[in-house]
PDB file of C-alpha atoms in Angstrom:
ATOM      1  CA  UNK A   1      -3.700  66.671 -16.468  1.00 93.00           C
ATOM      2  CA  UNK A   2      -0.939  64.228 -15.625  1.00 98.00           C
ATOM      3  CA  UNK A   3       0.835  61.434 -17.519  1.00 98.00           C
ATOM      4  CA  UNK A   4       1.800  58.474 -15.323  1.00 98.00           C
ATOM      5  CA  UNK A   5       4.904  56.509 -16.317  1.00 98.00           C
ATOM      6  CA  UNK A   6       5.110  53.094 -14.651  1.00 98.00           C
ATOM      7  CA  UNK A   7       8.271  50.984 -14.766  1.00 98.00           C
ATOM      8  CA  UNK A   8       7.775  47.217 -14.644  1.00 98.00           C
ATOM      9  CA  UNK A   9       9.762  44.011 -14.910  1.00 96.00           C
ATOM     10  CA  UNK A  10       8.382  40.502 -14.377  1.00 96.00           C
ATOM     11  CA  UNK A  11       5.702  41.549 -11.887  1.00 96.00           C
ATOM     12  CA  UNK A  12       2.328  41.123 -13.618  1.00 97.00           C
ATOM     13  CA  UNK A  13       0.306  40.594 -10.421  1.00 97.00           C
ATOM     14  CA  UNK A  14       1.838  43.632  -8.707  1.00 97.00           C
ATOM     15  CA  UNK A  15       1.601  45.751 -11.854  1.00 98.00           C
ATOM     16  CA  UNK A  16      -2.088  44.884 -12.159  1.00 98.00           C
ATOM     17  CA  UNK A  17      -2.595  46.128  -8.590  1.00 98.00           C
ATOM     18  CA  UNK A  18      -0.612  49.303  -9.291  1.00 98.00           C
ATOM     19  CA  UNK A  19      -2.608  50.099 -12.446  1.00 98.00           C
ATOM     20  CA  UNK A  20      -5.922  49.409 -10.730  1.00 98.00           C
ATOM     21  CA  UNK A  21      -4.935  51.659  -7.838  1.00 98.00           C
ATOM     22  CA  UNK A  22      -4.127  54.503 -10.233  1.00 98.00           C
ATOM     23  CA  UNK A  23      -7.450  54.032 -12.044  1.00 98.00           C
ATOM     24  CA  UNK A  24      -9.381  53.893  -8.768  1.00 98.00           C
ATOM     25  CA  UNK A  25      -7.683  56.638  -6.773  1.00 98.00           C
ATOM     26  CA  UNK A  26      -5.902  59.045  -9.129  1.00 98.00           C
ATOM     27  CA  UNK A  27      -8.411  60.513 -11.555  1.00 98.00           C
ATOM     28  CA  UNK A  28      -6.159  63.447 -12.479  1.00 98.00           C
ATOM     29  CA  UNK A  29      -4.077  61.014 -14.545  1.00 98.00           C
ATOM     30  CA  UNK A  30      -5.301  61.063 -18.129  1.00 98.00           C
ATOM     31  CA  UNK A  31      -2.595  58.870 -19.685  1.00 98.00           C
ATOM     32  CA  UNK A  32      -0.761  55.851 -18.283  1.00 98.00           C
ATOM     33  CA  UNK A  33       2.325  54.448 -19.997  1.00 98.00           C
ATOM     34  CA  UNK A  34       3.984  51.235 -18.810  1.00 98.00           C
ATOM     35  CA  UNK A  35       7.628  50.833 -19.805  1.00 98.00           C
ATOM     36  CA  UNK A  36       8.179  47.151 -19.228  1.00 97.00           C
ATOM     37  CA  UNK A  37      10.682  44.356 -19.571  1.00 95.00           C
ATOM     38  CA  UNK A  38       9.702  40.704 -19.523  1.00 94.00           C
ATOM     39  CA  UNK A  39      11.260  37.422 -20.456  1.00 91.00           C
ATOM     40  CA  UNK A  40      10.723  33.684 -20.373  1.00 93.00           C
ATOM     41  CA  UNK A  41       7.496  32.676 -18.673  1.00 94.00           C
ATOM     42  CA  UNK A  42       6.536  36.306 -18.050  1.00 95.00           C
ATOM     43  CA  UNK A  43       6.042  37.306 -21.696  1.00 96.00           C
ATOM     44  CA  UNK A  44       2.503  35.942 -21.966  1.00 96.00           C
ATOM     45  CA  UNK A  45       1.408  37.575 -18.721  1.00 97.00           C
ATOM     46  CA  UNK A  46       2.160  41.024 -20.121  1.00 98.00           C
ATOM     47  CA  UNK A  47       0.055  40.254 -23.148  1.00 97.00           C
ATOM     48  CA  UNK A  48      -2.794  39.480 -20.741  1.00 98.00           C
ATOM     49  CA  UNK A  49      -2.132  42.749 -18.913  1.00 98.00           C
ATOM     50  CA  UNK A  50      -2.447  44.626 -22.199  1.00 98.00           C
ATOM     51  CA  UNK A  51      -5.834  43.075 -22.893  1.00 98.00           C
ATOM     52  CA  UNK A  52      -7.131  43.727 -19.363  1.00 98.00           C
ATOM     53  CA  UNK A  53      -5.876  47.336 -19.257  1.00 98.00           C
ATOM     54  CA  UNK A  54      -6.733  48.535 -22.732  1.00 96.00           C
ATOM     55  CA  UNK A  55      -6.681  52.187 -21.580  1.00 97.00           C
ATOM     56  CA  UNK A  56      -2.971  51.849 -20.784  1.00 98.00           C
ATOM     57  CA  UNK A  57      -0.164  52.180 -23.322  1.00 98.00           C
ATOM     58  CA  UNK A  58       2.455  49.446 -22.967  1.00 98.00           C
ATOM     59  CA  UNK A  59       5.925  50.177 -24.276  1.00 96.00           C
ATOM     60  CA  UNK A  60       8.398  47.317 -24.281  1.00 96.00           C
ATOM     61  CA  UNK A  61      11.755  48.480 -22.980  1.00 94.00           C
ATOM     62  CA  UNK A  62      14.508  48.620 -25.524  1.00 87.00           C
ATOM     63  CA  UNK A  63      18.173  48.537 -24.547  1.00 79.00           C
ATOM     64  CA  UNK A  64      18.104  52.145 -23.324  1.00 93.00           C
ATOM     65  CA  UNK A  65      15.484  52.806 -20.640  1.00 97.00           C
ATOM     66  CA  UNK A  66      16.740  56.401 -20.374  1.00 97.00           C
ATOM     67  CA  UNK A  67      15.860  56.984 -24.052  1.00 97.00           C
ATOM     68  CA  UNK A  68      12.531  55.157 -23.710  1.00 97.00           C
ATOM     69  CA  UNK A  69      11.579  57.421 -20.820  1.00 98.00           C
ATOM     70  CA  UNK A  70      12.733  60.552 -22.637  1.00 98.00           C
ATOM     71  CA  UNK A  71      10.643  59.611 -25.694  1.00 97.00           C
ATOM     72  CA  UNK A  72       7.605  59.000 -23.491  1.00 98.00           C
ATOM     73  CA  UNK A  73       7.966  62.339 -21.720  1.00 98.00           C
ATOM     74  CA  UNK A  74       8.536  64.223 -24.972  1.00 98.00           C
ATOM     75  CA  UNK A  75       5.474  62.712 -26.643  1.00 98.00           C
ATOM     76  CA  UNK A  76       2.950  63.573 -23.927  1.00 98.00           C
ATOM     77  CA  UNK A  77       0.702  66.593 -24.318  1.00 98.00           C
ATOM     78  CA  UNK A  78       0.219  66.884 -20.568  1.00 98.00           C
ATOM     79  CA  UNK A  79       2.025  69.500 -18.492  1.00 98.00           C
ATOM     80  CA  UNK A  80       3.012  67.103 -15.719  1.00 98.00           C
ATOM     81  CA  UNK A  81       4.605  63.661 -15.409  1.00 98.00           C
ATOM     82  CA  UNK A  82       4.318  61.313 -12.429  1.00 98.00           C
ATOM     83  CA  UNK A  83       6.567  58.268 -12.031  1.00 98.00           C
ATOM     84  CA  UNK A  84       5.696  54.923 -10.462  1.00 98.00           C
ATOM     85  CA  UNK A  85       7.236  51.482 -10.157  1.00 98.00           C
ATOM     86  CA  UNK A  86       5.125  48.346 -10.427  1.00 97.00           C
ATOM     87  CA  UNK A  87       5.195  47.693  -6.679  1.00 97.00           C
ATOM     88  CA  UNK A  88       3.772  51.133  -5.896  1.00 98.00           C
ATOM     89  CA  UNK A  89       0.168  51.449  -4.723  1.00 98.00           C
ATOM     90  CA  UNK A  90      -2.000  54.579  -4.731  1.00 98.00           C
ATOM     91  CA  UNK A  91      -3.612  53.545  -1.476  1.00 98.00           C
ATOM     92  CA  UNK A  92      -5.912  56.537  -0.917  1.00 97.00           C
ATOM     93  CA  UNK A  93      -7.928  58.885  -3.090  1.00 98.00           C
ATOM     94  CA  UNK A  94      -5.667  61.607  -4.436  1.00 98.00           C
ATOM     95  CA  UNK A  95      -7.181  65.020  -3.655  1.00 98.00           C
ATOM     96  CA  UNK A  96      -7.284  67.649  -6.371  1.00 98.00           C
ATOM     97  CA  UNK A  97      -3.766  68.975  -6.850  1.00 98.00           C
ATOM     98  CA  UNK A  98      -3.572  72.725  -7.194  1.00 98.00           C
ATOM     99  CA  UNK A  99      -2.039  73.627 -10.561  1.00 97.00           C
ATOM    100  CA  UNK A 100      -0.516  76.817  -9.178  1.00 97.00           C
ATOM    101  CA  UNK A 101       1.518  74.690  -6.752  1.00 98.00           C
ATOM    102  CA  UNK A 102       2.728  72.384  -9.522  1.00 98.00           C
ATOM    103  CA  UNK A 103       3.750  75.407 -11.607  1.00 98.00           C
ATOM    104  CA  UNK A 104       5.517  77.300  -8.799  1.00 97.00           C
ATOM    105  CA  UNK A 105       8.959  78.429  -9.971  1.00 96.00           C
ATOM    106  CA  UNK A 106      10.795  77.123  -6.901  1.00 97.00           C
ATOM    107  CA  UNK A 107       9.063  73.730  -6.739  1.00 98.00           C
ATOM    108  CA  UNK A 108      11.092  70.685  -7.755  1.00 98.00           C
ATOM    109  CA  UNK A 109       8.391  68.080  -7.266  1.00 98.00           C
ATOM    110  CA  UNK A 110       5.038  67.346  -5.705  1.00 98.00           C
ATOM    111  CA  UNK A 111       5.374  64.118  -3.735  1.00 98.00           C
ATOM    112  CA  UNK A 112       2.458  61.725  -3.351  1.00 98.00           C
ATOM    113  CA  UNK A 113       4.446  59.517  -0.966  1.00 98.00           C
ATOM    114  CA  UNK A 114       5.197  62.242   1.571  1.00 98.00           C
ATOM    115  CA  UNK A 115       3.009  63.818   4.266  1.00 97.00           C
ATOM    116  CA  UNK A 116       3.211  64.607   7.952  1.00 95.00           C
ATOM    117  CA  UNK A 117       2.507  60.917   8.678  1.00 97.00           C
ATOM    118  CA  UNK A 118       5.950  60.018   7.277  1.00 97.00           C
ATOM    119  CA  UNK A 119       8.213  59.814  10.314  1.00 97.00           C
ATOM    120  CA  UNK A 120      10.424  56.771   9.638  1.00 95.00           C
ATOM    121  CA  UNK A 121      13.023  55.662   7.129  1.00 93.00           C
ATOM    122  CA  UNK A 122      14.328  52.214   6.283  1.00 83.00           C
ATOM    123  CA  UNK A 123      17.916  51.916   5.129  1.00 76.00           C
ATOM    124  CA  UNK A 124      20.205  48.863   4.970  1.00 73.00           C
ATOM    125  CA  UNK A 125      17.637  46.810   6.851  1.00 74.00           C
ATOM    126  CA  UNK A 126      17.373  49.238   9.764  1.00 79.00           C
ATOM    127  CA  UNK A 127      14.638  51.624  10.849  1.00 82.00           C
ATOM    128  CA  UNK A 128      15.595  55.235  11.527  1.00 90.00           C
ATOM    129  CA  UNK A 129      13.526  58.192  12.736  1.00 94.00           C
ATOM    130  CA  UNK A 130      12.796  60.596   9.886  1.00 96.00           C
ATOM    131  CA  UNK A 131      10.111  62.913  11.210  1.00 94.00           C
ATOM    132  CA  UNK A 132       9.986  66.458   9.852  1.00 92.00           C
ATOM    133  CA  UNK A 133      11.034  69.258  12.155  1.00 85.00           C
ATOM    134  CA  UNK A 134       7.829  71.172  12.846  1.00 81.00           C
ATOM    135  CA  UNK A 135       9.213  74.555  11.816  1.00 88.00           C
ATOM    136  CA  UNK A 136      10.386  73.226   8.446  1.00 93.00           C
ATOM    137  CA  UNK A 137       6.862  72.453   7.183  1.00 94.00           C
ATOM    138  CA  UNK A 138       5.159  75.445   5.623  1.00 94.00           C
ATOM    139  CA  UNK A 139       1.374  75.325   5.327  1.00 94.00           C
ATOM    140  CA  UNK A 140       0.152  76.263   1.876  1.00 96.00           C
ATOM    141  CA  UNK A 141      -3.456  75.598   2.835  1.00 96.00           C
ATOM    142  CA  UNK A 142      -5.280  73.083   5.007  1.00 95.00           C
ATOM    143  CA  UNK A 143      -4.534  70.270   2.532  1.00 96.00           C
ATOM    144  CA  UNK A 144      -1.027  71.063   1.274  1.00 98.00           C
ATOM    145  CA  UNK A 145       2.423  71.554   2.796  1.00 97.00           C
ATOM    146  CA  UNK A 146       5.821  72.481   1.394  1.00 97.00           C
ATOM    147  CA  UNK A 147       9.376  72.567   2.704  1.00 97.00           C
ATOM    148  CA  UNK A 148      12.945  73.269   1.676  1.00 97.00           C
ATOM    149  CA  UNK A 149      14.582  70.039   0.578  1.00 97.00           C
ATOM    150  CA  UNK A 150      17.753  71.142   2.384  1.00 96.00           C
ATOM    151  CA  UNK A 151      15.924  71.380   5.743  1.00 94.00           C
ATOM    152  CA  UNK A 152      16.955  67.788   6.453  1.00 92.00           C
ATOM    153  CA  UNK A 153      20.225  66.061   5.642  1.00 89.00           C
ATOM    154  CA  UNK A 154      20.566  64.464   2.237  1.00 86.00           C
ATOM    155  CA  UNK A 155      19.255  60.902   2.417  1.00 87.00           C
ATOM    156  CA  UNK A 156      16.199  61.802   4.454  1.00 95.00           C
ATOM    157  CA  UNK A 157      12.956  61.173   2.614  1.00 97.00           C
ATOM    158  CA  UNK A 158      12.257  64.860   3.240  1.00 97.00           C
ATOM    159  CA  UNK A 159      15.245  65.832   1.115  1.00 97.00           C
ATOM    160  CA  UNK A 160      14.863  63.124  -1.527  1.00 97.00           C
ATOM    161  CA  UNK A 161      13.156  64.985  -4.323  1.00 98.00           C
ATOM    162  CA  UNK A 162      14.429  62.890  -7.232  1.00 98.00           C
ATOM    163  CA  UNK A 163      12.333  59.759  -6.792  1.00 98.00           C
ATOM    164  CA  UNK A 164      10.387  57.538  -9.184  1.00 98.00           C
ATOM    165  CA  UNK A 165       7.914  56.474  -6.468  1.00 98.00           C
ATOM    166  CA  UNK A 166       4.973  58.846  -6.837  1.00 98.00           C
ATOM    167  CA  UNK A 167       6.725  62.152  -7.556  1.00 98.00           C
ATOM    168  CA  UNK A 168       5.178  64.631  -9.984  1.00 98.00           C
ATOM    169  CA  UNK A 169       7.369  66.918 -12.114  1.00 98.00           C
ATOM    170  CA  UNK A 170       6.723  69.597 -14.699  1.00 98.00           C
ATOM    171  CA  UNK A 171       7.161  68.108 -18.151  1.00 98.00           C
ATOM    172  CA  UNK A 172       9.769  70.568 -19.410  1.00 98.00           C
ATOM    173  CA  UNK A 173      11.829  70.318 -16.240  1.00 98.00           C
ATOM    174  CA  UNK A 174      12.054  66.525 -16.113  1.00 98.00           C
ATOM    175  CA  UNK A 175      12.394  66.266 -19.906  1.00 98.00           C
ATOM    176  CA  UNK A 176      15.598  68.327 -19.769  1.00 98.00           C
ATOM    177  CA  UNK A 177      16.977  66.064 -17.030  1.00 98.00           C
ATOM    178  CA  UNK A 178      16.276  62.891 -18.996  1.00 98.00           C
ATOM    179  CA  UNK A 179      17.704  64.428 -22.143  1.00 98.00           C
ATOM    180  CA  UNK A 180      21.008  64.925 -20.333  1.00 98.00           C
ATOM    181  CA  UNK A 181      20.872  61.494 -18.691  1.00 98.00           C
ATOM    182  CA  UNK A 182      20.334  59.877 -22.108  1.00 97.00           C
ATOM    183  CA  UNK A 183      23.343  61.784 -23.444  1.00 97.00           C
ATOM    184  CA  UNK A 184      25.485  60.542 -20.541  1.00 97.00           C
ATOM    185  CA  UNK A 185      24.112  57.004 -20.809  1.00 96.00           C
ATOM    186  CA  UNK A 186      25.498  56.708 -24.325  1.00 95.00           C
ATOM    187  CA  UNK A 187      28.951  57.317 -22.867  1.00 96.00           C
ATOM    188  CA  UNK A 188      28.746  55.282 -19.660  1.00 95.00           C
ATOM    189  CA  UNK A 189      26.231  52.553 -20.634  1.00 92.00           C
ATOM    190  CA  UNK A 190      24.602  52.332 -17.216  1.00 95.00           C
ATOM    191  CA  UNK A 191      22.400  49.487 -15.977  1.00 95.00           C
ATOM    192  CA  UNK A 192      19.013  49.883 -17.632  1.00 95.00           C
ATOM    193  CA  UNK A 193      16.768  49.738 -14.561  1.00 95.00           C
ATOM    194  CA  UNK A 194      14.469  52.159 -12.707  1.00 96.00           C
ATOM    195  CA  UNK A 195      16.807  51.956  -9.706  1.00 94.00           C
ATOM    196  CA  UNK A 196      19.662  53.170 -11.858  1.00 96.00           C
ATOM    197  CA  UNK A 197      17.496  55.944 -13.260  1.00 97.00           C
ATOM    198  CA  UNK A 198      16.761  57.140  -9.738  1.00 97.00           C
ATOM    199  CA  UNK A 199      20.399  56.968  -8.675  1.00 96.00           C
ATOM    200  CA  UNK A 200      21.517  58.983 -11.718  1.00 98.00           C
ATOM    201  CA  UNK A 201      18.757  61.539 -11.125  1.00 98.00           C
ATOM    202  CA  UNK A 202      20.579  62.454  -7.906  1.00 97.00           C
ATOM    203  CA  UNK A 203      23.259  64.162 -10.036  1.00 97.00           C
ATOM    204  CA  UNK A 204      20.715  66.939 -10.587  1.00 97.00           C
ATOM    205  CA  UNK A 205      19.704  67.375  -6.952  1.00 97.00           C
ATOM    206  CA  UNK A 206      22.177  70.109  -5.956  1.00 95.00           C
ATOM    207  CA  UNK A 207      21.369  72.286  -8.964  1.00 96.00           C
ATOM    208  CA  UNK A 208      17.630  71.708  -8.818  1.00 97.00           C
ATOM    209  CA  UNK A 209      14.738  73.653  -7.390  1.00 97.00           C
ATOM    210  CA  UNK A 210      14.731  74.259  -3.605  1.00 97.00           C
ATOM    211  CA  UNK A 211      11.179  73.248  -2.610  1.00 98.00           C
ATOM    212  CA  UNK A 212       9.150  70.058  -2.314  1.00 98.00           C
ATOM    213  CA  UNK A 213       5.415  69.874  -1.626  1.00 98.00           C
ATOM    214  CA  UNK A 214       2.858  67.228  -0.714  1.00 98.00           C
ATOM    215  CA  UNK A 215      -0.567  66.690   0.754  1.00 98.00           C
ATOM    216  CA  UNK A 216      -0.932  66.669   4.521  1.00 97.00           C
ATOM    217  CA  UNK A 217      -1.103  62.857   4.367  1.00 97.00           C
ATOM    218  CA  UNK A 218       0.639  60.525   1.930  1.00 98.00           C
ATOM    219  CA  UNK A 219      -1.418  58.721  -0.718  1.00 98.00           C
ATOM    220  CA  UNK A 220       1.216  56.450  -2.323  1.00 98.00           C
ATOM    221  CA  UNK A 221       3.336  53.707  -0.810  1.00 97.00           C
ATOM    222  CA  UNK A 222       5.855  51.245  -2.149  1.00 96.00           C
ATOM    223  CA  UNK A 223       5.469  47.650  -0.932  1.00 95.00           C
ATOM    224  CA  UNK A 224       8.849  45.985  -1.645  1.00 93.00           C
ATOM    225  CA  UNK A 225       7.777  42.344  -1.379  1.00 90.00           C
ATOM    226  CA  UNK A 226      10.390  41.029  -3.821  1.00 84.00           C
ATOM    227  CA  UNK A 227      13.289  42.017  -6.056  1.00 65.00           C
ATOM    228  CA  UNK A 228      13.477  41.395  -9.798  1.00 56.00           C
ATOM    229  CA  UNK A 229      16.595  43.378 -10.760  1.00 52.00           C
ATOM    230  CA  UNK A 230      20.263  42.975  -9.928  1.00 50.00           C
ATOM    231  CA  UNK A 231      21.575  46.558 -10.105  1.00 42.00           C
ATOM    232  CA  UNK A 232      20.855  47.537  -6.471  1.00 43.00           C
ATOM    233  CA  UNK A 233      21.311  44.415  -4.358  1.00 42.00           C
ATOM    234  CA  UNK A 234      21.293  46.290  -1.046  1.00 50.00           C
ATOM    235  CA  UNK A 235      17.735  47.582  -1.505  1.00 47.00           C
ATOM    236  CA  UNK A 236      15.342  46.370   1.184  1.00 54.00           C
ATOM    237  CA  UNK A 237      12.705  43.805   0.176  1.00 47.00           C
ATOM    238  CA  UNK A 238      10.716  40.923   1.592  1.00 45.00           C
ATOM    239  CA  UNK A 239      11.559  41.464   5.256  1.00 64.00           C
ATOM    240  CA  UNK A 240       7.967  40.902   6.428  1.00 78.00           C
ATOM    241  CA  UNK A 241       6.072  39.547   3.420  1.00 84.00           C
ATOM    242  CA  UNK A 242       8.490  37.921   0.987  1.00 86.00           C
ATOM    243  CA  UNK A 243       6.762  36.662  -2.170  1.00 90.00           C
ATOM    244  CA  UNK A 244       8.779  34.947  -4.866  1.00 91.00           C
ATOM    245  CA  UNK A 245       8.124  36.473  -8.287  1.00 92.00           C
ATOM    246  CA  UNK A 246       7.544  33.057  -9.898  1.00 93.00           C
ATOM    247  CA  UNK A 247       4.934  32.165  -7.263  1.00 93.00           C
ATOM    248  CA  UNK A 248       3.101  35.429  -7.943  1.00 96.00           C
ATOM    249  CA  UNK A 249       3.292  34.750 -11.688  1.00 96.00           C
ATOM    250  CA  UNK A 250       1.656  31.351 -11.174  1.00 96.00           C
ATOM    251  CA  UNK A 251      -1.203  32.956  -9.279  1.00 97.00           C
ATOM    252  CA  UNK A 252      -1.623  35.578 -12.011  1.00 97.00           C
ATOM    253  CA  UNK A 253      -1.697  32.954 -14.780  1.00 97.00           C
ATOM    254  CA  UNK A 254      -4.403  31.088 -12.840  1.00 97.00           C
ATOM    255  CA  UNK A 255      -6.569  34.212 -13.095  1.00 98.00           C
ATOM    256  CA  UNK A 256      -6.028  35.432  -9.551  1.00 97.00           C
ATOM    257  CA  UNK A 257      -5.947  39.190  -8.981  1.00 98.00           C
ATOM    258  CA  UNK A 258      -5.426  41.465  -5.949  1.00 98.00           C
ATOM    259  CA  UNK A 259      -8.418  43.512  -4.818  1.00 98.00           C
ATOM    260  CA  UNK A 260      -7.127  46.774  -3.327  1.00 98.00           C
ATOM    261  CA  UNK A 261     -10.287  47.132  -1.221  1.00 98.00           C
ATOM    262  CA  UNK A 262      -9.299  44.039   0.769  1.00 98.00           C
ATOM    263  CA  UNK A 263      -5.811  45.271   1.660  1.00 97.00           C
ATOM    264  CA  UNK A 264      -4.911  46.600   5.092  1.00 96.00           C
ATOM    265  CA  UNK A 265      -2.788  49.740   4.863  1.00 96.00           C
ATOM    266  CA  UNK A 266      -2.868  50.432   8.583  1.00 92.00           C
ATOM    267  CA  UNK A 267      -0.704  53.303   9.794  1.00 92.00           C
ATOM    268  CA  UNK A 268       1.751  54.251   7.043  1.00 96.00           C
ATOM    269  CA  UNK A 269       4.819  55.920   8.552  1.00 97.00           C
ATOM    270  CA  UNK A 270       7.402  55.141   5.846  1.00 96.00           C
ATOM    271  CA  UNK A 271       7.140  55.460   2.031  1.00 96.00           C
ATOM    272  CA  UNK A 272       8.559  51.934   1.702  1.00 94.00           C
ATOM    273  CA  UNK A 273       6.226  49.797   3.808  1.00 94.00           C
ATOM    274  CA  UNK A 274       5.685  46.120   3.119  1.00 94.00           C
ATOM    275  CA  UNK A 275       2.063  45.103   3.298  1.00 95.00           C
ATOM    276  CA  UNK A 276       0.504  41.693   2.886  1.00 95.00           C
ATOM    277  CA  UNK A 277      -0.598  42.101  -0.725  1.00 96.00           C
ATOM    278  CA  UNK A 278      -1.856  38.517  -0.887  1.00 95.00           C
ATOM    279  CA  UNK A 279      -4.523  39.391   1.671  1.00 96.00           C
ATOM    280  CA  UNK A 280      -6.421  40.876  -1.265  1.00 97.00           C
ATOM    281  CA  UNK A 281      -5.992  37.888  -3.558  1.00 97.00           C
ATOM    282  CA  UNK A 282      -9.193  36.774  -5.273  1.00 97.00           C
TER     283      UNK A 282
END
């Protein structure tokens, strides 16, 4: 079974949607841990989240998110860890993941956000083609594909194995990486955000495992409708559906929630695809 670690800051309405999507569509997850940070008007909303998701463990972020994550990974009894951020959505049922694939010696990660439908990449506000070269995708079976992460240039989604948006890692493998990152964090005192975690994870890319794998079609997307951190100001958000975090908080405090069944996911061609999340507001 799999432990899901979800990073969250000041996004109760989006986190509620993320958690509900995991519960609805990802039944291979046995434990969900939210590492969260909240302040001001958002504090009470996370208390409500705790009461409405009593099967989820909420862990308030201390000063060192690298250490918080390491402690969470170390304490799980599951063999595998999957990362999410609070604006991720498991938008389709996750098929049964073959354990022999997850345990393959050369596999770095199993990606829930990748699939042969992923053919575009957004970067610095621009859309680029990012389709896989047909000969680089190796069929494992009719439901699963794998590829060498070096088959595309670094920066392509097809090479980007170290992600916190729906990537599954073996516990021991990712635990060792976070142990080293925590050691380095004590020296460099990095920004304590999921974006910084992901950027520091890239230090381990060159020395990591050579293969990535996924289903034939992606099952996770990230809908970047707003930004709540200041460590990566060039990250794309709110270009189509821009929702202020305080406005979403107000809706959450009024008892409004987003019903995933009312959302339109259309044709997903990029792992970061803004959708109109308020279409599902009830």
